[in-house]
Tab-separated table of C-alpha atoms in Angstrom:
chain	number	residue	atom	x	y	z
A	30	UNK	CA	-133.300	-166.143	-31.969
A	31	UNK	CA	-136.184	-162.832	-32.258
A	32	UNK	CA	-138.750	-165.238	-34.081
A	33	UNK	CA	-141.606	-162.100	-36.027
A	34	UNK	CA	-144.729	-162.893	-38.562
A	35	UNK	CA	-144.359	-161.330	-41.872
A	36	UNK	CA	-147.984	-160.956	-43.088
A	37	UNK	CA	-149.115	-159.687	-46.733
A	38	UNK	CA	-150.338	-160.885	-50.095
A	39	UNK	CA	-147.549	-159.643	-52.031
A	40	UNK	CA	-146.013	-162.831	-53.790
A	41	UNK	CA	-141.931	-161.204	-54.036
A	42	UNK	CA	-141.889	-159.881	-50.430
A	43	UNK	CA	-140.790	-163.373	-48.469
A	44	UNK	CA	-138.083	-163.414	-50.731
A	45	UNK	CA	-136.779	-160.515	-50.311
A	46	UNK	CA	-136.709	-160.408	-46.719
A	47	UNK	CA	-134.435	-163.998	-46.409
A	48	UNK	CA	-132.080	-161.901	-49.194
A	49	UNK	CA	-131.238	-158.978	-47.103
A	50	UNK	CA	-131.473	-160.645	-43.101
A	51	UNK	CA	-130.069	-164.293	-44.350
A	52	UNK	CA	-126.744	-163.094	-42.050
A	53	UNK	CA	-129.605	-162.521	-38.984
A	54	UNK	CA	-131.082	-165.731	-40.008
A	55	UNK	CA	-127.686	-167.372	-40.572
A	56	UNK	CA	-126.835	-165.885	-36.852
A	57	UNK	CA	-130.137	-167.766	-35.271
A	58	UNK	CA	-130.798	-163.468	-34.778
A	59	UNK	CA	-134.455	-163.455	-36.393
A	60	UNK	CA	-136.755	-165.901	-37.566
A	61	UNK	CA	-139.216	-165.445	-39.937
A	62	UNK	CA	-142.315	-166.929	-40.342
A	63	UNK	CA	-145.450	-165.562	-43.682
A	64	UNK	CA	-149.192	-166.046	-43.936
A	65	UNK	CA	-150.147	-164.060	-46.746
A	66	UNK	CA	-153.667	-162.483	-44.837
A	67	UNK	CA	-154.769	-161.936	-41.134
A	68	UNK	CA	-156.916	-165.357	-40.621
A	69	UNK	CA	-153.708	-167.349	-41.960
A	70	UNK	CA	-151.228	-164.830	-39.660
A	71	UNK	CA	-154.059	-165.714	-36.906
A	72	UNK	CA	-153.680	-169.899	-37.651
A	73	UNK	CA	-149.317	-168.987	-38.381
A	74	UNK	CA	-149.610	-168.209	-34.895
A	75	UNK	CA	-151.372	-170.247	-32.732
A	76	UNK	CA	-147.758	-173.138	-34.103
A	77	UNK	CA	-145.973	-170.307	-33.557
A	78	UNK	CA	-146.862	-168.420	-30.069
A	79	UNK	CA	-142.522	-167.521	-29.099
A	80	UNK	CA	-143.456	-164.835	-32.122
A	81	UNK	CA	-142.694	-161.499	-30.189
A	82	UNK	CA	-143.234	-158.863	-33.843
A	83	UNK	CA	-146.069	-159.063	-36.046
A	84	UNK	CA	-145.178	-157.330	-39.204
A	85	UNK	CA	-148.263	-156.518	-41.148
A	86	UNK	CA	-149.730	-155.056	-44.856
A	87	UNK	CA	-153.406	-153.112	-44.279
A	88	UNK	CA	-154.551	-154.319	-47.497
A	89	UNK	CA	-154.886	-158.232	-47.902
A	90	UNK	CA	-157.586	-160.599	-48.454
A	91	UNK	CA	-160.308	-162.705	-46.681
A	92	UNK	CA	-159.088	-160.750	-43.470
A	93	UNK	CA	-156.896	-157.104	-43.792
A	94	UNK	CA	-154.443	-155.578	-41.311
A	95	UNK	CA	-157.012	-153.844	-38.849
A	96	UNK	CA	-159.458	-156.671	-38.234
A	97	UNK	CA	-155.839	-158.067	-37.282
A	98	UNK	CA	-154.126	-155.977	-35.124
A	99	UNK	CA	-157.485	-155.740	-33.118
A	100	UNK	CA	-157.682	-159.692	-33.007
A	101	UNK	CA	-153.968	-159.864	-31.645
A	102	UNK	CA	-154.560	-157.054	-29.555
A	103	UNK	CA	-156.914	-159.950	-27.419
A	104	UNK	CA	-154.512	-162.150	-27.764
A	105	UNK	CA	-150.853	-160.967	-26.038
A	106	UNK	CA	-149.945	-158.181	-24.079
A	107	UNK	CA	-145.869	-159.007	-24.929
A	108	UNK	CA	-146.871	-159.603	-29.206
A	109	UNK	CA	-146.013	-155.202	-31.038
A	110	UNK	CA	-147.336	-154.920	-34.704
A	111	UNK	CA	-145.955	-152.139	-37.381
A	112	UNK	CA	-147.606	-151.597	-39.915
A	113	UNK	CA	-146.680	-151.924	-43.494
A	114	UNK	CA	-148.518	-150.465	-46.403
A	115	UNK	CA	-149.047	-147.533	-48.553
A	116	UNK	CA	-148.322	-143.625	-48.022
A	117	UNK	CA	-151.041	-142.628	-49.336
A	118	UNK	CA	-153.210	-145.557	-46.501
A	119	UNK	CA	-152.327	-142.873	-44.616
A	120	UNK	CA	-155.831	-142.696	-43.139
A	121	UNK	CA	-155.761	-146.530	-42.447
A	122	UNK	CA	-152.450	-146.201	-41.006
A	123	UNK	CA	-153.188	-143.825	-38.795
A	124	UNK	CA	-156.598	-146.370	-37.665
A	125	UNK	CA	-153.653	-149.005	-36.799
A	126	UNK	CA	-151.863	-146.152	-34.085
A	127	UNK	CA	-155.484	-145.637	-32.848
A	128	UNK	CA	-155.603	-149.282	-32.484
A	129	UNK	CA	-152.797	-150.168	-30.882
A	130	UNK	CA	-149.582	-151.079	-33.533
A	131	UNK	CA	-146.280	-150.134	-32.257
A	132	UNK	CA	-144.826	-148.311	-34.980
A	133	UNK	CA	-145.714	-148.720	-39.515
A	134	UNK	CA	-143.112	-148.334	-42.261
A	135	UNK	CA	-143.592	-147.911	-45.829
A	136	UNK	CA	-144.227	-148.879	-49.184
A	137	UNK	CA	-141.875	-148.898	-50.646
A	138	UNK	CA	-139.914	-150.957	-48.090
A	139	UNK	CA	-136.371	-149.479	-47.182
A	140	UNK	CA	-134.932	-151.936	-45.788
A	141	UNK	CA	-132.618	-149.942	-43.455
A	142	UNK	CA	-135.388	-147.969	-41.749
A	143	UNK	CA	-136.941	-151.804	-41.839
A	144	UNK	CA	-134.136	-153.052	-39.400
A	145	UNK	CA	-134.441	-149.841	-38.004
A	146	UNK	CA	-137.829	-149.656	-37.108
A	147	UNK	CA	-138.124	-153.753	-36.092
A	148	UNK	CA	-134.686	-153.295	-33.808
A	149	UNK	CA	-137.327	-150.833	-31.573
A	150	UNK	CA	-139.886	-152.514	-31.752
A	151	UNK	CA	-137.894	-156.063	-30.441
A	152	UNK	CA	-136.379	-153.781	-27.750
A	153	UNK	CA	-139.185	-152.990	-26.450
A	154	UNK	CA	-141.059	-156.321	-26.293
A	155	UNK	CA	-137.879	-157.343	-24.320
A	156	UNK	CA	-137.587	-154.694	-21.890
A	157	UNK	CA	-141.847	-155.555	-21.185
A	158	UNK	CA	-140.705	-158.777	-20.663
A	159	UNK	CA	-138.327	-158.491	-18.215
A	160	UNK	CA	-140.480	-155.854	-16.092
A	161	UNK	CA	-143.147	-158.258	-15.580
A	162	UNK	CA	-140.925	-160.836	-15.134
A	163	UNK	CA	-139.397	-158.721	-12.656
A	164	UNK	CA	-142.937	-157.580	-11.763
A	165	UNK	CA	-143.518	-161.514	-11.327
A	166	UNK	CA	-140.658	-162.718	-9.228
A	167	UNK	CA	-141.067	-159.939	-6.784
A	168	UNK	CA	-144.759	-161.049	-5.895
A	169	UNK	CA	-142.821	-163.981	-5.570
A	170	UNK	CA	-140.589	-162.696	-3.353
A	171	UNK	CA	-143.205	-160.797	-0.850
A	172	UNK	CA	-145.396	-164.818	-0.776
A	173	UNK	CA	-141.895	-166.275	0.668
A	174	UNK	CA	-141.305	-163.663	2.653
A	175	UNK	CA	-144.811	-164.105	3.880
A	176	UNK	CA	-145.363	-167.558	4.003
A	177	UNK	CA	-140.980	-167.281	6.239
A	178	UNK	CA	-142.906	-164.594	8.376
A	179	UNK	CA	-145.998	-167.809	9.529
A	180	UNK	CA	-143.964	-169.552	10.396
A	181	UNK	CA	-141.561	-168.319	12.327
A	182	UNK	CA	-144.559	-167.069	14.454
A	183	UNK	CA	-146.071	-170.444	14.568
A	184	UNK	CA	-142.810	-172.079	16.425
A	185	UNK	CA	-142.529	-168.715	18.466
A	186	UNK	CA	-146.310	-170.132	19.695
A	187	UNK	CA	-144.910	-174.154	20.043
A	188	UNK	CA	-142.008	-173.133	21.510
A	189	UNK	CA	-143.762	-170.761	24.066
A	190	UNK	CA	-146.286	-173.800	24.067
A	191	UNK	CA	-144.063	-176.658	25.014
A	192	UNK	CA	-142.198	-173.899	27.710
A	193	UNK	CA	-144.695	-174.299	29.050
A	194	UNK	CA	-146.615	-177.425	29.138
A	195	UNK	CA	-142.639	-178.781	29.885
A	196	UNK	CA	-142.632	-177.036	33.881
A	197	UNK	CA	-146.750	-179.039	34.138
A	198	UNK	CA	-144.383	-182.339	34.664
A	199	UNK	CA	-141.012	-181.129	36.025
A	200	UNK	CA	-143.426	-179.121	38.715
A	201	UNK	CA	-144.910	-182.616	39.426
A	202	UNK	CA	-141.357	-184.212	40.299
A	203	UNK	CA	-140.823	-181.525	41.399
A	204	UNK	CA	-143.677	-181.802	44.376
A	205	UNK	CA	-143.741	-185.679	43.968
A	206	UNK	CA	-139.979	-185.758	45.508
A	207	UNK	CA	-140.441	-183.249	48.893
A	208	UNK	CA	-142.934	-185.216	49.508
A	209	UNK	CA	-141.585	-188.750	48.767
A	210	UNK	CA	-138.879	-186.575	50.594
A	211	UNK	CA	-141.563	-186.578	54.139
A	212	UNK	CA	-142.784	-189.939	54.096
A	213	UNK	CA	-139.410	-191.019	54.309
A	214	UNK	CA	-138.745	-188.054	56.571
A	215	UNK	CA	-141.543	-189.643	59.210
A	216	UNK	CA	-141.466	-193.367	58.362
A	217	UNK	CA	-144.855	-193.513	55.809
A	218	UNK	CA	-143.753	-195.915	53.671
A	219	UNK	CA	-147.194	-197.512	53.421
A	220	UNK	CA	-147.771	-194.739	51.983
A	221	UNK	CA	-145.000	-194.463	49.719
A	222	UNK	CA	-146.365	-197.139	46.953
A	223	UNK	CA	-149.458	-194.809	46.880
A	224	UNK	CA	-147.072	-192.493	45.525
A	225	UNK	CA	-146.019	-194.599	42.133
A	226	UNK	CA	-148.927	-194.432	40.108
A	227	UNK	CA	-148.331	-191.138	40.131
A	228	UNK	CA	-144.497	-190.608	39.730
A	229	UNK	CA	-145.289	-193.121	36.784
A	230	UNK	CA	-148.178	-190.561	35.319
A	231	UNK	CA	-146.358	-187.366	35.393
A	232	UNK	CA	-143.041	-190.002	33.623
A	233	UNK	CA	-146.127	-190.963	30.666
A	234	UNK	CA	-146.899	-187.065	30.813
A	235	UNK	CA	-142.864	-186.050	29.925
A	236	UNK	CA	-141.887	-188.920	27.808
A	237	UNK	CA	-145.005	-188.292	25.727
A	238	UNK	CA	-144.359	-184.298	25.049
A	239	UNK	CA	-140.946	-185.230	23.672
A	240	UNK	CA	-141.789	-187.489	21.720
A	241	UNK	CA	-143.712	-185.588	20.771
A	242	UNK	CA	-141.222	-182.473	20.247
A	243	UNK	CA	-138.887	-184.494	19.052
A	244	UNK	CA	-141.004	-186.409	16.272
A	245	UNK	CA	-141.414	-182.283	15.587
A	246	UNK	CA	-138.961	-181.292	14.911
A	247	UNK	CA	-137.326	-184.278	12.398
A	248	UNK	CA	-140.287	-183.466	10.729
A	249	UNK	CA	-139.717	-179.742	10.067
A	250	UNK	CA	-136.422	-180.821	9.305
A	251	UNK	CA	-137.442	-183.163	6.376
A	252	UNK	CA	-135.671	-186.370	9.042
A	253	UNK	CA	-138.617	-187.808	9.001
A	254	UNK	CA	-137.860	-191.341	7.980
A	255	UNK	CA	-140.265	-194.009	5.643
A	256	UNK	CA	-139.484	-198.068	5.782
A	257	UNK	CA	-143.038	-199.246	5.147
A	258	UNK	CA	-143.168	-203.128	7.128
A	259	UNK	CA	-145.443	-205.421	8.049
A	260	UNK	CA	-147.325	-204.666	11.738
A	261	UNK	CA	-149.596	-206.457	12.999
A	262	UNK	CA	-152.076	-203.805	14.838
A	263	UNK	CA	-153.659	-206.497	18.036
A	264	UNK	CA	-149.569	-207.099	19.025
A	265	UNK	CA	-148.597	-202.773	18.764
A	266	UNK	CA	-152.472	-202.044	19.997
A	267	UNK	CA	-151.041	-204.644	23.126
A	268	UNK	CA	-147.414	-202.872	23.348
A	269	UNK	CA	-149.055	-198.970	23.485
A	270	UNK	CA	-151.046	-200.533	26.840
A	271	UNK	CA	-149.278	-202.505	28.726
A	272	UNK	CA	-147.253	-198.791	28.125
A	273	UNK	CA	-150.425	-196.358	29.603
A	274	UNK	CA	-151.884	-198.659	31.500
A	275	UNK	CA	-150.773	-196.531	34.715
A	276	UNK	CA	-152.745	-193.461	32.540
A	277	UNK	CA	-155.776	-195.801	32.868
A	278	UNK	CA	-155.617	-198.017	35.893
A	279	UNK	CA	-155.234	-194.494	37.883
A	280	UNK	CA	-158.737	-192.904	36.096
A	281	UNK	CA	-159.474	-196.714	35.935
A	282	UNK	CA	-160.402	-196.355	32.356
A	283	UNK	CA	-161.262	-199.682	30.174
A	284	UNK	CA	-159.173	-199.907	27.871
A	285	UNK	CA	-160.695	-202.538	25.289
A	286	UNK	CA	-157.966	-204.177	22.393
A	287	UNK	CA	-161.040	-205.382	19.671
A	288	UNK	CA	-158.608	-206.469	17.169
A	289	UNK	CA	-158.218	-209.591	16.092
A	290	UNK	CA	-154.982	-211.514	16.184
A	291	UNK	CA	-153.390	-211.300	12.467
A	292	UNK	CA	-154.813	-208.251	10.876
A	293	UNK	CA	-152.097	-206.765	9.177
A	294	UNK	CA	-150.719	-203.323	8.130
A	295	UNK	CA	-147.872	-201.803	5.602
A	296	UNK	CA	-146.836	-198.819	7.433
A	297	UNK	CA	-143.026	-197.377	8.920
A	298	UNK	CA	-143.317	-198.233	12.091
A	299	UNK	CA	-141.960	-195.524	14.455
A	300	UNK	CA	-144.174	-193.042	12.785
A	301	UNK	CA	-147.178	-195.682	13.229
A	302	UNK	CA	-146.963	-196.470	16.713
A	303	UNK	CA	-146.610	-192.838	16.927
A	304	UNK	CA	-149.784	-192.434	15.272
A	305	UNK	CA	-152.041	-194.227	18.105
A	306	UNK	CA	-149.953	-193.624	21.346
A	307	UNK	CA	-151.262	-190.102	20.304
A	308	UNK	CA	-154.885	-191.213	20.173
A	309	UNK	CA	-155.262	-193.263	23.117
A	310	UNK	CA	-152.781	-190.372	24.708
A	311	UNK	CA	-156.026	-187.976	23.850
A	312	UNK	CA	-158.676	-190.541	24.275
A	313	UNK	CA	-156.688	-190.589	28.134
A	314	UNK	CA	-156.443	-187.505	29.045
A	315	UNK	CA	-160.413	-186.872	27.808
A	316	UNK	CA	-162.635	-189.404	28.698
A	317	UNK	CA	-163.542	-189.900	32.232
A	318	UNK	CA	-163.251	-191.670	35.281
A	319	UNK	CA	-164.964	-195.412	34.940
A	320	UNK	CA	-164.961	-194.636	31.101
A	321	UNK	CA	-163.622	-196.907	28.110
A	322	UNK	CA	-161.182	-197.122	25.052
A	323	UNK	CA	-161.843	-199.596	22.104
A	324	UNK	CA	-159.424	-200.137	19.732
A	325	UNK	CA	-161.040	-202.584	17.006
A	326	UNK	CA	-159.716	-203.080	13.522
A	327	UNK	CA	-161.816	-204.169	9.510
A	328	UNK	CA	-160.404	-204.269	6.737
A	329	UNK	CA	-160.893	-204.396	3.014
A	330	UNK	CA	-159.317	-205.449	-0.111
A	331	UNK	CA	-156.015	-203.031	0.093
A	332	UNK	CA	-156.163	-201.264	2.948
A	333	UNK	CA	-157.198	-200.909	6.762
A	334	UNK	CA	-159.219	-198.973	9.405
A	335	UNK	CA	-158.122	-198.321	13.183
A	336	UNK	CA	-161.022	-196.750	15.422
A	337	UNK	CA	-160.122	-195.625	17.949
A	338	UNK	CA	-162.978	-194.828	20.390
A	339	UNK	CA	-163.506	-193.341	23.936
A	340	UNK	CA	-166.288	-192.443	25.759
A	341	UNK	CA	-165.262	-189.240	27.310
A	342	UNK	CA	-166.487	-185.853	26.146
A	343	UNK	CA	-166.290	-185.630	22.909
A	344	UNK	CA	-165.503	-182.249	21.054
A	345	UNK	CA	-166.295	-179.231	20.201
A	346	UNK	CA	-167.727	-178.327	16.586
A	347	UNK	CA	-165.608	-175.040	16.561
A	348	UNK	CA	-162.592	-177.092	17.372
A	349	UNK	CA	-162.985	-179.881	14.500
A	350	UNK	CA	-161.815	-177.342	11.776
A	351	UNK	CA	-158.665	-176.890	13.097
A	352	UNK	CA	-157.394	-180.318	15.030
A	353	UNK	CA	-155.414	-181.157	13.032
A	354	UNK	CA	-153.326	-177.489	12.945
A	355	UNK	CA	-150.691	-176.222	15.796
A	356	UNK	CA	-153.329	-173.054	17.241
A	357	UNK	CA	-153.107	-170.598	19.358
A	358	UNK	CA	-156.501	-172.599	20.728
A	359	UNK	CA	-155.541	-176.506	20.275
A	360	UNK	CA	-154.486	-176.893	23.116
A	361	UNK	CA	-156.975	-177.850	26.133
A	362	UNK	CA	-157.881	-179.071	29.083
A	363	UNK	CA	-158.927	-182.789	29.841
A	364	UNK	CA	-160.958	-184.384	32.122
A	365	UNK	CA	-158.613	-183.927	35.442
A	366	UNK	CA	-156.940	-180.883	34.361
A	367	UNK	CA	-154.323	-182.822	31.565
A	368	UNK	CA	-152.857	-179.921	29.257
A	369	UNK	CA	-150.854	-180.931	25.595
A	370	UNK	CA	-149.959	-179.751	23.560
A	371	UNK	CA	-152.094	-179.556	20.400
A	372	UNK	CA	-149.179	-181.094	19.259
A	373	UNK	CA	-150.118	-184.513	19.184
A	374	UNK	CA	-153.155	-184.391	16.680
A	375	UNK	CA	-151.075	-182.426	14.779
A	376	UNK	CA	-148.672	-185.529	14.321
A	377	UNK	CA	-150.848	-188.242	13.392
A	378	UNK	CA	-152.655	-186.115	11.183
A	379	UNK	CA	-149.300	-186.087	8.898
A	380	UNK	CA	-148.155	-189.382	9.695
A	381	UNK	CA	-151.443	-191.320	8.409
A	382	UNK	CA	-150.859	-188.682	5.560
A	383	UNK	CA	-146.569	-190.202	5.308
A	384	UNK	CA	-148.093	-193.689	5.179
A	385	UNK	CA	-149.917	-193.335	2.634
A	386	UNK	CA	-152.671	-193.592	5.023
A	387	UNK	CA	-156.967	-191.581	5.477
A	388	UNK	CA	-157.295	-189.873	8.786
A	389	UNK	CA	-161.030	-189.495	9.192
A	390	UNK	CA	-163.012	-188.204	12.897
A	391	UNK	CA	-166.706	-188.444	14.556
A	392	UNK	CA	-167.168	-186.667	17.848
A	393	UNK	CA	-170.803	-185.736	19.043
A	394	UNK	CA	-169.640	-183.694	22.451
A	395	UNK	CA	-170.626	-185.317	25.866
A	396	UNK	CA	-170.925	-188.889	23.975
A	397	UNK	CA	-167.130	-189.685	22.843
A	398	UNK	CA	-165.713	-189.446	19.634
A	399	UNK	CA	-163.996	-191.963	17.401
A	400	UNK	CA	-160.288	-190.914	15.065
A	401	UNK	CA	-160.245	-194.014	12.324
A	402	UNK	CA	-157.384	-194.331	10.774
A	403	UNK	CA	-157.340	-196.389	6.592
A	404	UNK	CA	-154.200	-197.608	6.877
A	405	UNK	CA	-152.912	-200.608	3.692
A	406	UNK	CA	-152.476	-203.350	3.272
A	407	UNK	CA	-149.134	-205.448	3.236
A	408	UNK	CA	-149.318	-206.009	-2.102
C-alpha cells in the first residue's frame, strides 16, 4: 500500500479525493493522510513515516508549499512531492520545480491527470528504494566476502603454524626413540631413567598442542558446550599441578598453590580446566630455571578472581595489544626454546567469555606476569 499525504486548505478536497479514489482505497492500493498547511503536514509526517508521496498546494496559511518543500528536501531522499496549484501560478510552480518537486498538476484538478502523475511518481519512488536496497545488499555482500576471506587467511595461517609446531614434539619422540634404542643396545640401562622426564615433557607438549587444536576446532563449529557446575578451585589447581609436575621439575620451577580449600566457582568444568592448563603451561614456558609459579584466589560477593603469577621474563609492551589474538607474531619461543602456536591464550580469552568471566593481564618485562581470571560464584 502506498501512503499519500495531501496538503491543501480547500475544505472540499479531502471528500473529493476520498470519493474519486474509493476503489483504490478499498483495495488497499492507496492510503491518504490530510493536512491543511505545511506545519500540519510536518506533524503528520512525524506520525506517518511511511508516506511516499506528498501532494501539496503552494498558497496556504501558516506555512506555504514552497517552505514545506524546502523542509521535505532536508527530511527524506525517497519522499517525492507533486505540486498542485493554479495554472496562473506558474512562477511559483517553476520555483517549486527548481526546489526539487518531482512534478506538478494544475487546478482545477483533472483526477485522471492526477492519477497518472501519482502512478508515475510512486513508480519512481519504488525504483529508488529498490536501487538503494540493492546497493545495501551489495555492500553487505562485500563485507561478508571480506570477512570470509579474512577468516580463510587466518585458518590457513593457523594450520601452517600447527603443522610446523607438530614437528617439534614428533621430532623429539623420534630422537628419544633412537637414543633409547642405542642405550638398550649398549646395555646402558641406568641412562634410560634420565630419559623419562624428557619423554614426559615431549608428551605433555604434544598433548597440550592437540588439546588446543581440538578445542579450537570445536569452538569454530560452535560446538563448545557450556554446562556450569560447582568447581573447587583448590582441587582443580592441585589436579593441574600433578599433570604438569614433570614439566616444572625439568626447569626446577616451584609450583605453589595458595588457593584456600573450599573456594568454589560456577563454571563449565572442561573449558575452565583448559583456561588454567594453558595459563600454567604458558607460565612454565616463559619462566627461567628455579623460578616460581603461584596460584591465588580471592572473592567478592558474586565472583572469584583467580591469579596465575610467575617470575618469568614478562611480556613486551608491543605484544600486549594482540596477546589474545591468533596473529603471525602471537607465537613466541620460551626460555628453553619451547615453541607454541599462540593459540592457548586465544582459547583462554574465548573460554573466559564463555564462562561469563573477565580476563586481565599485568606484566613487567624481566620480572614476571600475572593473569587474572574472574569467574562467578554459585548463585
